[in-house]
Coordinates of C-alpha atoms in Angstrom, one line a residue:
X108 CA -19.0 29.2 -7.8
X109 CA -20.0 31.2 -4.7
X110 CA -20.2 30.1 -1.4
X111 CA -23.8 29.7 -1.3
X112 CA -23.9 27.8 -4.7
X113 CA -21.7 25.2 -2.9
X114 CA -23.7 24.9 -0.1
X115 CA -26.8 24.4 -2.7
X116 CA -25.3 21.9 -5.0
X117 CA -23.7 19.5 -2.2
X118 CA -25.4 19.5 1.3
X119 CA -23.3 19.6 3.7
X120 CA -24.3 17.6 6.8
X121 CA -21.4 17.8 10.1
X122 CA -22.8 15.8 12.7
X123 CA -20.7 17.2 15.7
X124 CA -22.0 14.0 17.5
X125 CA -20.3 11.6 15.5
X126 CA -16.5 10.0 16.9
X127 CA -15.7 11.2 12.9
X128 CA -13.5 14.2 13.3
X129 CA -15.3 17.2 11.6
X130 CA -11.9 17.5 9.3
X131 CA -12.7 14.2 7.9
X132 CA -16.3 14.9 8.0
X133 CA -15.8 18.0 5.7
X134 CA -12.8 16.2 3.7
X135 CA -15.3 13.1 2.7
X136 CA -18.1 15.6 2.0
X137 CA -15.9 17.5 -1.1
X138 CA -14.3 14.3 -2.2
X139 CA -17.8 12.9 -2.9
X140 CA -18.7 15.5 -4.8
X141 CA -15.8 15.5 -6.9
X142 CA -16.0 12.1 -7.1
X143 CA -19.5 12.4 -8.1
X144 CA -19.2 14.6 -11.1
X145 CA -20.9 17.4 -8.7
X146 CA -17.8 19.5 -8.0
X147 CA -16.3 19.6 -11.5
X148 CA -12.4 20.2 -12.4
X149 CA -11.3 23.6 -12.6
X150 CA -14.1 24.7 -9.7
X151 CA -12.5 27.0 -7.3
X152 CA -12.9 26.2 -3.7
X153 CA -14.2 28.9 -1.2
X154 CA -11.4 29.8 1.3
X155 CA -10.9 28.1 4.8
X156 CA -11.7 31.3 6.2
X157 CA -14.9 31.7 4.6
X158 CA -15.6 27.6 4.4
X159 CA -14.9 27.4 8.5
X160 CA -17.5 30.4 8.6
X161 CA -20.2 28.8 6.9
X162 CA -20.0 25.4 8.5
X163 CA -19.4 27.2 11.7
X164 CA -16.2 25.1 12.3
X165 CA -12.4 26.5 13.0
X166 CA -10.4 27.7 10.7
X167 CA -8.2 24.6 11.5
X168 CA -10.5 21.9 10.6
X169 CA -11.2 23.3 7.2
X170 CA -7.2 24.0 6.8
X171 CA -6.4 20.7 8.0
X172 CA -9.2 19.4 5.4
X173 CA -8.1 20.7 2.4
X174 CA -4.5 19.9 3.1
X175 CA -5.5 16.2 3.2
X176 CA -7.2 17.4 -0.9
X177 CA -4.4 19.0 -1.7
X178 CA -1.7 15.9 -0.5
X179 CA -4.0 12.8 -2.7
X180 CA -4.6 14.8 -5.8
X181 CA -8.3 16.2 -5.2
X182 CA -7.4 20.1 -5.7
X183 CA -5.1 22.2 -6.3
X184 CA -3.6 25.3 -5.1
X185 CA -2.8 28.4 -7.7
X186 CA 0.0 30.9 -6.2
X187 CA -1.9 34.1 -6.1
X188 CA -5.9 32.8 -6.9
X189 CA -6.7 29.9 -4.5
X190 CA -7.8 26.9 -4.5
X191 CA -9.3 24.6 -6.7
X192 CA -10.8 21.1 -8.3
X193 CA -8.0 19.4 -9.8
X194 CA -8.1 20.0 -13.6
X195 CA -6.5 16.9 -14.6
X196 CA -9.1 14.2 -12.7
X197 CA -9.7 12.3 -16.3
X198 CA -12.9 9.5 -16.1
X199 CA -15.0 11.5 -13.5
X200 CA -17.8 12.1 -16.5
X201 CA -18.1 8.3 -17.3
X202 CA -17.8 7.7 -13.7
X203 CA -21.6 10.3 -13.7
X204 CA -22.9 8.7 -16.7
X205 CA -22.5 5.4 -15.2
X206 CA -20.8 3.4 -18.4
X207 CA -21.9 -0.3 -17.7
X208 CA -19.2 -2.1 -16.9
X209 CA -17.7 -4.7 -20.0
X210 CA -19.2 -8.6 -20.4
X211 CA -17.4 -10.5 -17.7
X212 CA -14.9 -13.3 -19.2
X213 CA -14.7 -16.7 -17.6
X214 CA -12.0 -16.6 -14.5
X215 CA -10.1 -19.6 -15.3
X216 CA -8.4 -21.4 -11.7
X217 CA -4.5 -23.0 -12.6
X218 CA -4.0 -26.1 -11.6
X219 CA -0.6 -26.5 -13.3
X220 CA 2.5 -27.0 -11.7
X221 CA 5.7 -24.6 -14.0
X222 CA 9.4 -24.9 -13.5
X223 CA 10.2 -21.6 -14.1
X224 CA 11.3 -19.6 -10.9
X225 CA 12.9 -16.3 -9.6
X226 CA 13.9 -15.8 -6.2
X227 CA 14.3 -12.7 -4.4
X228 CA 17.2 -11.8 -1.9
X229 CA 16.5 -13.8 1.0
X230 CA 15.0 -11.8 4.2
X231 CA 16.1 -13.7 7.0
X232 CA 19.8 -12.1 6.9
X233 CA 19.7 -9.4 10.1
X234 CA 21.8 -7.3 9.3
X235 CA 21.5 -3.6 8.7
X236 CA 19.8 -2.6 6.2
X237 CA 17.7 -5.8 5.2
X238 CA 14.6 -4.7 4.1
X239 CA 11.1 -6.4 5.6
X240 CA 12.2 -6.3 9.2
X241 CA 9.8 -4.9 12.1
X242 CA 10.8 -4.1 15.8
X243 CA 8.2 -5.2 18.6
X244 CA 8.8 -2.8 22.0
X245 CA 7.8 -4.6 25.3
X246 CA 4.7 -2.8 25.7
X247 CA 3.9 -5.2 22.3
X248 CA 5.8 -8.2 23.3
X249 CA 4.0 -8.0 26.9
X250 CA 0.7 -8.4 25.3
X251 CA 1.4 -10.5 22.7
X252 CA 2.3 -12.6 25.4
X253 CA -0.6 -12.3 28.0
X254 CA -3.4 -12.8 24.9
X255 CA -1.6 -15.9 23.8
X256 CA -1.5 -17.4 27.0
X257 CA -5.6 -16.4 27.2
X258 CA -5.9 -18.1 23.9
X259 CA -4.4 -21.3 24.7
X260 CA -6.3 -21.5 28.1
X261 CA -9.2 -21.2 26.2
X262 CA -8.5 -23.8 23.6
X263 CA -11.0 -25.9 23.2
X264 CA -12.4 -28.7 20.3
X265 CA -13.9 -25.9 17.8
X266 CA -9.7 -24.8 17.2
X267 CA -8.7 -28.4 16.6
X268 CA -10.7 -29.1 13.6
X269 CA -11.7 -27.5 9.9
X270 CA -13.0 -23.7 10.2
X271 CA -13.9 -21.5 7.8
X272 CA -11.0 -21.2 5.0
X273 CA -11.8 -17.8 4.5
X274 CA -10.7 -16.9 8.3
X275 CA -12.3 -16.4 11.8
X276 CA -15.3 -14.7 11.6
X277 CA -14.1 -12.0 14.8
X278 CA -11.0 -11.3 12.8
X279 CA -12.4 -10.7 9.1
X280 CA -14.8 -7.7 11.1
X281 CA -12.1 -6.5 13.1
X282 CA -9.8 -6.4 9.7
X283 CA -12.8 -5.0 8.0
X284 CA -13.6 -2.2 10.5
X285 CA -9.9 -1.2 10.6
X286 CA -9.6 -1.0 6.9
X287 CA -13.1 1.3 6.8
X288 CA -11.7 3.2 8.8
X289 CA -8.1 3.9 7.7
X290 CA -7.4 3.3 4.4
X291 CA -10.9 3.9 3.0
X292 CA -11.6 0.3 2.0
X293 CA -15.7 -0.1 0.7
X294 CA -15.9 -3.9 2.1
X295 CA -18.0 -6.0 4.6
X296 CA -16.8 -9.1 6.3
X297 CA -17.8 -11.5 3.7
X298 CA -15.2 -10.1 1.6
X299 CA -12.1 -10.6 3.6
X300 CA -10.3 -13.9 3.0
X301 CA -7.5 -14.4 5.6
X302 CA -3.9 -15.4 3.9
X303 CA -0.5 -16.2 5.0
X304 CA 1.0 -12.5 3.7
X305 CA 0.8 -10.5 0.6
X306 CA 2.3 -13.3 -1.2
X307 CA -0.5 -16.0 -1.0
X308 CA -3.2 -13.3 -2.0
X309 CA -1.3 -12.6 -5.2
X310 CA -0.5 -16.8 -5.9
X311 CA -4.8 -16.5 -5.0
X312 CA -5.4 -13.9 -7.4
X313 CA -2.9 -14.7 -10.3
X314 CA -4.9 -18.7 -10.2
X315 CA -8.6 -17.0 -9.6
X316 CA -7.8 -14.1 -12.6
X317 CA -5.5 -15.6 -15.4
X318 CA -5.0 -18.4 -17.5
X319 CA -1.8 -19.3 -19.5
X320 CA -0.6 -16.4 -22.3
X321 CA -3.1 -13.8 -20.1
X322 CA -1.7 -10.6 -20.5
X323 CA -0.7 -8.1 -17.7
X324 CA 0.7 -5.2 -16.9
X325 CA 3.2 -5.1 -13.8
X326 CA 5.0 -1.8 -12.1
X327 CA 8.8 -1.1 -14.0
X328 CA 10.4 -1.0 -11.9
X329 CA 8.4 -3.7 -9.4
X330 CA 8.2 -6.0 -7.0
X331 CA 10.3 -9.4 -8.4
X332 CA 8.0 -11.8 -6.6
X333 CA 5.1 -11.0 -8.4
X334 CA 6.9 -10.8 -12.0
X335 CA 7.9 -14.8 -10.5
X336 CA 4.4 -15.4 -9.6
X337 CA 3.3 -14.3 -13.3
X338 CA 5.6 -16.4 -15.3
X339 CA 5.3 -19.4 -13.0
X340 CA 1.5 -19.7 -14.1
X341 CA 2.5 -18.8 -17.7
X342 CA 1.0 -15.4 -17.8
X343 CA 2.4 -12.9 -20.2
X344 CA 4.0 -9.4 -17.6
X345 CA 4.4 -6.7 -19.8
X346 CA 6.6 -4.0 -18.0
X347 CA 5.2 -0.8 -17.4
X348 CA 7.3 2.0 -16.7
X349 CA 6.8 4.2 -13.4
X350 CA 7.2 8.1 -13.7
X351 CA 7.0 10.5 -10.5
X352 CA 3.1 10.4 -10.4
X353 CA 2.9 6.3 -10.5
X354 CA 2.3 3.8 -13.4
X355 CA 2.0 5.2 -16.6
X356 CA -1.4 4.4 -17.9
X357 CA -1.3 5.7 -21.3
X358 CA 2.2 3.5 -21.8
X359 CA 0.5 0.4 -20.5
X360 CA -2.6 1.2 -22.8
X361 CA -0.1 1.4 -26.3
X362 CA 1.6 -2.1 -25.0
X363 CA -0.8 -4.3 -23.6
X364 CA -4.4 -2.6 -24.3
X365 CA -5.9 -6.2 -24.4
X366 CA -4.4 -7.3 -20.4
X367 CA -6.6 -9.3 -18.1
X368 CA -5.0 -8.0 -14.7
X369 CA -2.6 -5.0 -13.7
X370 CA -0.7 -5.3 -10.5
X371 CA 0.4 -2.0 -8.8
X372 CA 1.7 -0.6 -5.4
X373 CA -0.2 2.4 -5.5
X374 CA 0.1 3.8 -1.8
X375 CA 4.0 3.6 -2.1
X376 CA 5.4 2.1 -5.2
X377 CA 7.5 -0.4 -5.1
X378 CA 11.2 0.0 -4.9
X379 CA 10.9 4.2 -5.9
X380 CA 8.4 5.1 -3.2
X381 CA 6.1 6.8 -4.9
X382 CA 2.7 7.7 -4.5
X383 CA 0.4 6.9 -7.5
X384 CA -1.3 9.9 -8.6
X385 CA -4.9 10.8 -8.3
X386 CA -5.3 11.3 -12.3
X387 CA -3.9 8.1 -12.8
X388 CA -5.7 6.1 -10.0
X389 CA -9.1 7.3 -12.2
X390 CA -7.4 6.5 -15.4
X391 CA -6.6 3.2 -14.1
X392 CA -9.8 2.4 -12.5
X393 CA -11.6 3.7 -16.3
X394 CA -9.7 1.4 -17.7
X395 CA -11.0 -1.6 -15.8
X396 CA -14.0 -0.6 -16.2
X397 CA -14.1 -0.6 -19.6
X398 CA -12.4 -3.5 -20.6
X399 CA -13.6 -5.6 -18.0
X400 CA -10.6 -5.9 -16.5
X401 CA -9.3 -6.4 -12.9
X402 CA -6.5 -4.5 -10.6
X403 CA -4.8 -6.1 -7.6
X404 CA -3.9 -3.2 -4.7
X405 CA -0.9 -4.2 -3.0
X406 CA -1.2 -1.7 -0.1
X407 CA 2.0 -3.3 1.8
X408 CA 3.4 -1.0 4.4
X409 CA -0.1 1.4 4.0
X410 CA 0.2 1.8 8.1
X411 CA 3.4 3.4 7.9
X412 CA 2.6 7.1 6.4
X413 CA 5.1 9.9 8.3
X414 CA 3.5 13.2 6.9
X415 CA -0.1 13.7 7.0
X416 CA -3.1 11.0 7.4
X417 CA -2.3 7.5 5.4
X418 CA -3.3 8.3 1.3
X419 CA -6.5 6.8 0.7
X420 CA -6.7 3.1 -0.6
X421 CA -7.0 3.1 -4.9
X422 CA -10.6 0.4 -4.0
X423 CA -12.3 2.7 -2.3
X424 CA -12.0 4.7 -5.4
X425 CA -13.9 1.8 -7.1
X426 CA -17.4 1.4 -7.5
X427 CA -17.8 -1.2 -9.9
X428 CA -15.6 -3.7 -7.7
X429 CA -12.4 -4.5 -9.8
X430 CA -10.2 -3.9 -7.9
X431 CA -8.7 -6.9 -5.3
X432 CA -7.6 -5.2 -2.4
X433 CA -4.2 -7.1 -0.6
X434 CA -2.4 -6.5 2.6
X435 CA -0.6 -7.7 5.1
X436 CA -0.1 -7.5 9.4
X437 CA 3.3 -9.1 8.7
X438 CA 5.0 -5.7 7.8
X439 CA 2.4 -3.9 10.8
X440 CA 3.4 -6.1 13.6
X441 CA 6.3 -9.2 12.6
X442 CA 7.3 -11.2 9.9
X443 CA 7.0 -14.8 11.7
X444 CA 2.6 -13.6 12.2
X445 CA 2.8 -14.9 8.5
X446 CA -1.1 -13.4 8.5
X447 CA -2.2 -11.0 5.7
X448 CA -6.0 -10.1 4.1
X449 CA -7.8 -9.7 0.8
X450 CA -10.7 -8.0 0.2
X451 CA -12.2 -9.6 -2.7
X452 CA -15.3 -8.5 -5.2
X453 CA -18.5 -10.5 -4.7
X454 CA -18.4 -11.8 -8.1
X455 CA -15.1 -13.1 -7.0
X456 CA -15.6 -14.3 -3.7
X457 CA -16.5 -17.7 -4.3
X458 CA -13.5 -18.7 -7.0
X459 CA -11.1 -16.9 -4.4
X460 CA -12.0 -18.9 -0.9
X461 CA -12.5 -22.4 -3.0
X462 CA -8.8 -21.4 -4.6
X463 CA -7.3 -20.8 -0.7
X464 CA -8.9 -23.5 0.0
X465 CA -7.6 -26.1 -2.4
X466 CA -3.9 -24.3 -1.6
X467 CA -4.0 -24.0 2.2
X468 CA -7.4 -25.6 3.5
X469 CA -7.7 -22.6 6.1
X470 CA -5.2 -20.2 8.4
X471 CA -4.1 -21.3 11.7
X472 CA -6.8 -21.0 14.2
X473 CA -5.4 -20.0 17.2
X474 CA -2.6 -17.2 15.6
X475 CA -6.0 -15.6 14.2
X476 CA -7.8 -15.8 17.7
X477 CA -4.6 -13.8 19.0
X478 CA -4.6 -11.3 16.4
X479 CA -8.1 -10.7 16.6
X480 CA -8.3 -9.9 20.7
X481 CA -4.9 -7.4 20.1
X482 CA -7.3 -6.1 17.6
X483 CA -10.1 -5.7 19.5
X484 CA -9.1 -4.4 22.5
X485 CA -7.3 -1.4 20.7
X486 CA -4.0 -3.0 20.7
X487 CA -3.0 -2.3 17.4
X488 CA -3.4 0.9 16.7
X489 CA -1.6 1.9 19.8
X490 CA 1.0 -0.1 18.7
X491 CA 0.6 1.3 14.5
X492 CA 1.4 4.8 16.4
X493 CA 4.5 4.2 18.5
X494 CA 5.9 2.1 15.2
X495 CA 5.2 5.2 13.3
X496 CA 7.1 7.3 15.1
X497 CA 9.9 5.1 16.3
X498 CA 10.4 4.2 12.0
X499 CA 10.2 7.7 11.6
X500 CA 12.8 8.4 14.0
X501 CA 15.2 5.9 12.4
X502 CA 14.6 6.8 9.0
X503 CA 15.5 10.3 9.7
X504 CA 18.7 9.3 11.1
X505 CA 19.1 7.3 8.2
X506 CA 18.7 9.7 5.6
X507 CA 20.8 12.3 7.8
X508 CA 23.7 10.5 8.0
X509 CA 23.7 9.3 4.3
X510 CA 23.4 13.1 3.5
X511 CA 26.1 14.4 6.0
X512 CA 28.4 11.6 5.3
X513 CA 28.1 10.8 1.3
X514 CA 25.9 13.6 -0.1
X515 CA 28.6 13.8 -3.1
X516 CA 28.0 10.5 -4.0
X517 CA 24.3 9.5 -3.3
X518 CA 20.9 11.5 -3.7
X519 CA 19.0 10.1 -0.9
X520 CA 15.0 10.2 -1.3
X521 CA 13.3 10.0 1.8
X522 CA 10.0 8.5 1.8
X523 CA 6.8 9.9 3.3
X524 CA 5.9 6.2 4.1
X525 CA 7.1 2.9 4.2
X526 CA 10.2 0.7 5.7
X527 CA 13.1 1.2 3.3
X528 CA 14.5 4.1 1.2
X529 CA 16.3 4.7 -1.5
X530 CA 19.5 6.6 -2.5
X531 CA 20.7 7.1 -6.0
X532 CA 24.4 6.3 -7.2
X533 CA 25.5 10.2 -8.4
X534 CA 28.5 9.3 -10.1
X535 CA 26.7 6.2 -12.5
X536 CA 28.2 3.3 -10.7
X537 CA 27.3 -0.3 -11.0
X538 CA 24.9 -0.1 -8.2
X539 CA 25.1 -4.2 -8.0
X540 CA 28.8 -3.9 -7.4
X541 CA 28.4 -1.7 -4.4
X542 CA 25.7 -4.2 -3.0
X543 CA 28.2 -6.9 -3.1
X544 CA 31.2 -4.8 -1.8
X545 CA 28.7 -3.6 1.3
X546 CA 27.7 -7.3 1.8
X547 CA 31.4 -8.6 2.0
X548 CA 31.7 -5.3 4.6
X549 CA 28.6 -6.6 7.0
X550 CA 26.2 -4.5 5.3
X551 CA 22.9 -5.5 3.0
X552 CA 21.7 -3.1 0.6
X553 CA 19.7 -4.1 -2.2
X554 CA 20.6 -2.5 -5.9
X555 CA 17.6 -1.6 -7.8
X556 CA 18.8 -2.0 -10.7
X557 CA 17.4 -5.3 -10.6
X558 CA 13.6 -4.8 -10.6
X559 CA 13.3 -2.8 -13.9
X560 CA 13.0 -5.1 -16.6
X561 CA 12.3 -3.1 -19.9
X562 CA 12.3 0.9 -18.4
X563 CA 16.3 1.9 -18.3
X564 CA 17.6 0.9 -14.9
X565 CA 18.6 4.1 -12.9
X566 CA 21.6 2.8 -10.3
X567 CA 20.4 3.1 -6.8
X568 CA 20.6 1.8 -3.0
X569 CA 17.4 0.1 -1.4
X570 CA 18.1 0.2 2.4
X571 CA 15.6 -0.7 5.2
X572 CA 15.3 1.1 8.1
X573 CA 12.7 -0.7 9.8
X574 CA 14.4 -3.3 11.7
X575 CA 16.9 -1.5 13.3
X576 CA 17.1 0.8 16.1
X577 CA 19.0 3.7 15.6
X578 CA 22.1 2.8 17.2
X579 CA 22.9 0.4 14.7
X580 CA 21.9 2.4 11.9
X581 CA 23.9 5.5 12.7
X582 CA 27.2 3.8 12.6
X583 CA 26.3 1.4 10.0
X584 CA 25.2 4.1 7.5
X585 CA 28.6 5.8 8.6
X586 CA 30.3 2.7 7.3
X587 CA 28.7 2.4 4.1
X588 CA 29.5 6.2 3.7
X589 CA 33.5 4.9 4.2
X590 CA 33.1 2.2 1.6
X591 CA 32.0 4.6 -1.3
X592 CA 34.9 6.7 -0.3
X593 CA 37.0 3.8 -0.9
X594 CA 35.3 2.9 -4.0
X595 CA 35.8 6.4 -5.5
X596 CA 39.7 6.3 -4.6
X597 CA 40.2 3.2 -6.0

């Protein structure tokens, strides 16, 4: 396609007045037409020379643009012929023909109480390298405190009664606009319901979507608390193994083609880190449509991306609202907020707040008042952006001493986002062993080995890096290097 056929079939509109930057002005423009079945896989891309040209922009912002394609799966670069659609974007032409979506079924709400419980290791140990720990610098701390002591000056009777269970009204706009904004969420205000974390939207969602015997598909390996969550309400997890590019689809279509719900860490998966593809983010998505069933996005740790802008949310993908979208400011700012989000589909709405309701009657009023001014006053994003480099900082010294240290015996993979990462046992050891031979030497790792359930278990080292400034994790990383030494002499 020429240059002037693009400029024919999508129209490009820059409006150099807008606070948008004109790179993500141009990258929205081409990933709406691919997403709408206008720019078709296989269609080669003018180059940033002759794109920047045309839409009389630098060179940069087109560069910049198509890097941000390139890094969540939209095109695709050829050695020696350019750039183009990605071939393998499966689902775009029912996506254009606009396939009704299946017959809802009935959401049935639990009311049940189960036995049947798994714990995970317990956070609250603060040793290097727990995972799920933040650090707050006094520029943080300082305002936490000065809009706290605001908030309590200006308590009055409306905080000591019943509000709204879904959440403050300021904060569910302020969480929406953010989410808009940086992870590509389609939502409005009505749509956020306030939770204590992660883990009470997904106890929301598994009573809201699934009745006893349900089926589901859930990330293998995944995250243990939501396999518990599952068999506490009776639901039937079938384990569906992770490759490089994300959840397999086509596996978790031949095992459970009739499940109600699939659970996924698409942004970062979930103890391997990585990303879910963009092929298989449609795939997904075209299989909800068309079997009426629903996906819950656990975006957890979405703020922390270290190369390149944060991947685009899998919802904003969706146009026929299945998909529950679920974070959490516990990870972005401290675990003791004990605040976290959903952004729920209408047709959901109503089941979802009367279900947090009937758990938790509403969040705490003046913790949300708090969050909301450090919101609103541009708080947190200064604060996202000195976290990102500071966890940055330490998981590179992390990874570098692993690698200078014990590069014989681990292959370390360092993340492009996230709090933790994880190095692989070379030599085939028990990988639960070491974890209890670190712990007796001061040290928590976490083996992975413990959050596959059907996939074969590949031995491996979940350490966070977090929640520990790097003078602590320099010499501690040293000493876990010593301890495999040991471990191979003995």
């Amino acid at each position: 396609m020429t240059l002037r056929g693009w400029a024919d079939l999508y129209a490009w509109q820059l409006d150099r007045a807008s606070r948008t930057p004109l790179t993500r002005q141009i990258y929205m423009q081409v990933r709406s037409a691919v997403l709408s079945g206008a720019l078709r896989p296989g269609t080669r891309m003018p180059s940033s020379r002759a794109m920047a040209s045309k839409l009389g922009v630098a060179r940069a912002s087109v560069v910049l643009a198509y890097e941000h394609l390139l890094a969540e799966g939209y095109v695709e670069s050829r050695h020696g012929s350019g750039t183009f659609i990605a071939g393998d974007l499966t689902g775009l032409a029912s996506r254009r023909r606009g396939v009704p979506r299946a017959t809802k079924r009935a959401v049935p709400i639990s009311a049940q109480t189960f036995s049947d419980f798994e714990r995970s290791a317990l956070q609250s140990d603060a040793r290097p390298f727990n995972t799920g720990r933040t650090l707050i610098d006094a520029r943080t701390a300082e305002t936490w405190r000065s809009l706290t002591h605001r908030a309590v000056r200006r308590f009055g009777a409306n905080d000591l009664g019943y509000t709204d269970p879904a959440g403050l009204a300021e904060l569910r706009e302020n969480i929406c606009d953010y989410l808009r904004a940086a992870r590509a969420v389609r939502c409005d205000p009505a749509q956020i319901v306030i939770t204590a974390g992660t883990q009470q939207a997904i106890d929301i969602a598994v009573r809201v979507l699934l009745a006893p015997g349900d089926e589901v598909w859930v990330e293998d390996p995944g995250y243990p608390l939501t396999h518990a969550q599952l068999l506490l309400a009776k639901a039937r997890p079938h384990p569906i193994p992770v490759d490089a590019q994300g959840l397999v689809v086509d596996a978790g279509l031949r095992m459970a083609p009739r499940a109600r719900v699939a659970f996924v860490t698409p942004s970062h998966q979930f103890p391997t880190g990585v990303a879910l593809s963009m092929a298989r983010r449609l795939e997904l998505l075209a299989w909800a449509r068309q079997s009426g069933a629903f996906i819950v996005e656990d975006d957890y740790t979405s703020e922390f991306r270290y190369s390149g802008p944060p991947l685009a949310s899998l919802q904003g993908l969706d146009d026929t609202e299945q998909v529950i979208y679920v974070g959490t400011l516990n990870k972005a700012l401290f675990p003791g907020l004990r605040i976290g989000y959903a952004v729920v589909p209408r047709a959901l709405l109503q089941a979802f707040v009367g279900t947090r309701y009937l758990v938790d009657r509403q969040p705490a009023t003046l913790q949300q008042a708090v969050v909301s001014e450090f919101m609103q006053q541009g708080h947190f994003a200064g604060h996202i952006r000195r976290m990102r480099q500071l966890y940055r900082d330490q998981r590179d010294a992390l990874a570098e001493t692993l690698m200078r240290r014990a590069a014989d015996r681990l292959e370390v993979a360092v993340p492009d986002q996230g709090m933790h990462l994880v190095a692989y046992l070379r030599d085939g050891s028990s990988d639960l062993a070491v974890e209890a031979s670190a712990q007796r030497a001061g040290i928590v790792v976490r083996a992975i080995s413990r959050f596959y359930r059907a996939a074969q278990p590949r031995a491996g080292l979940m350490l966070g890096f977090s929640g520990f400034p790097r003078q602590s994790i320099v010499p501690s990383a040293a000493r876990l290097a010593t301890l495999l030494d040991k471990r191979v002499r003995a």
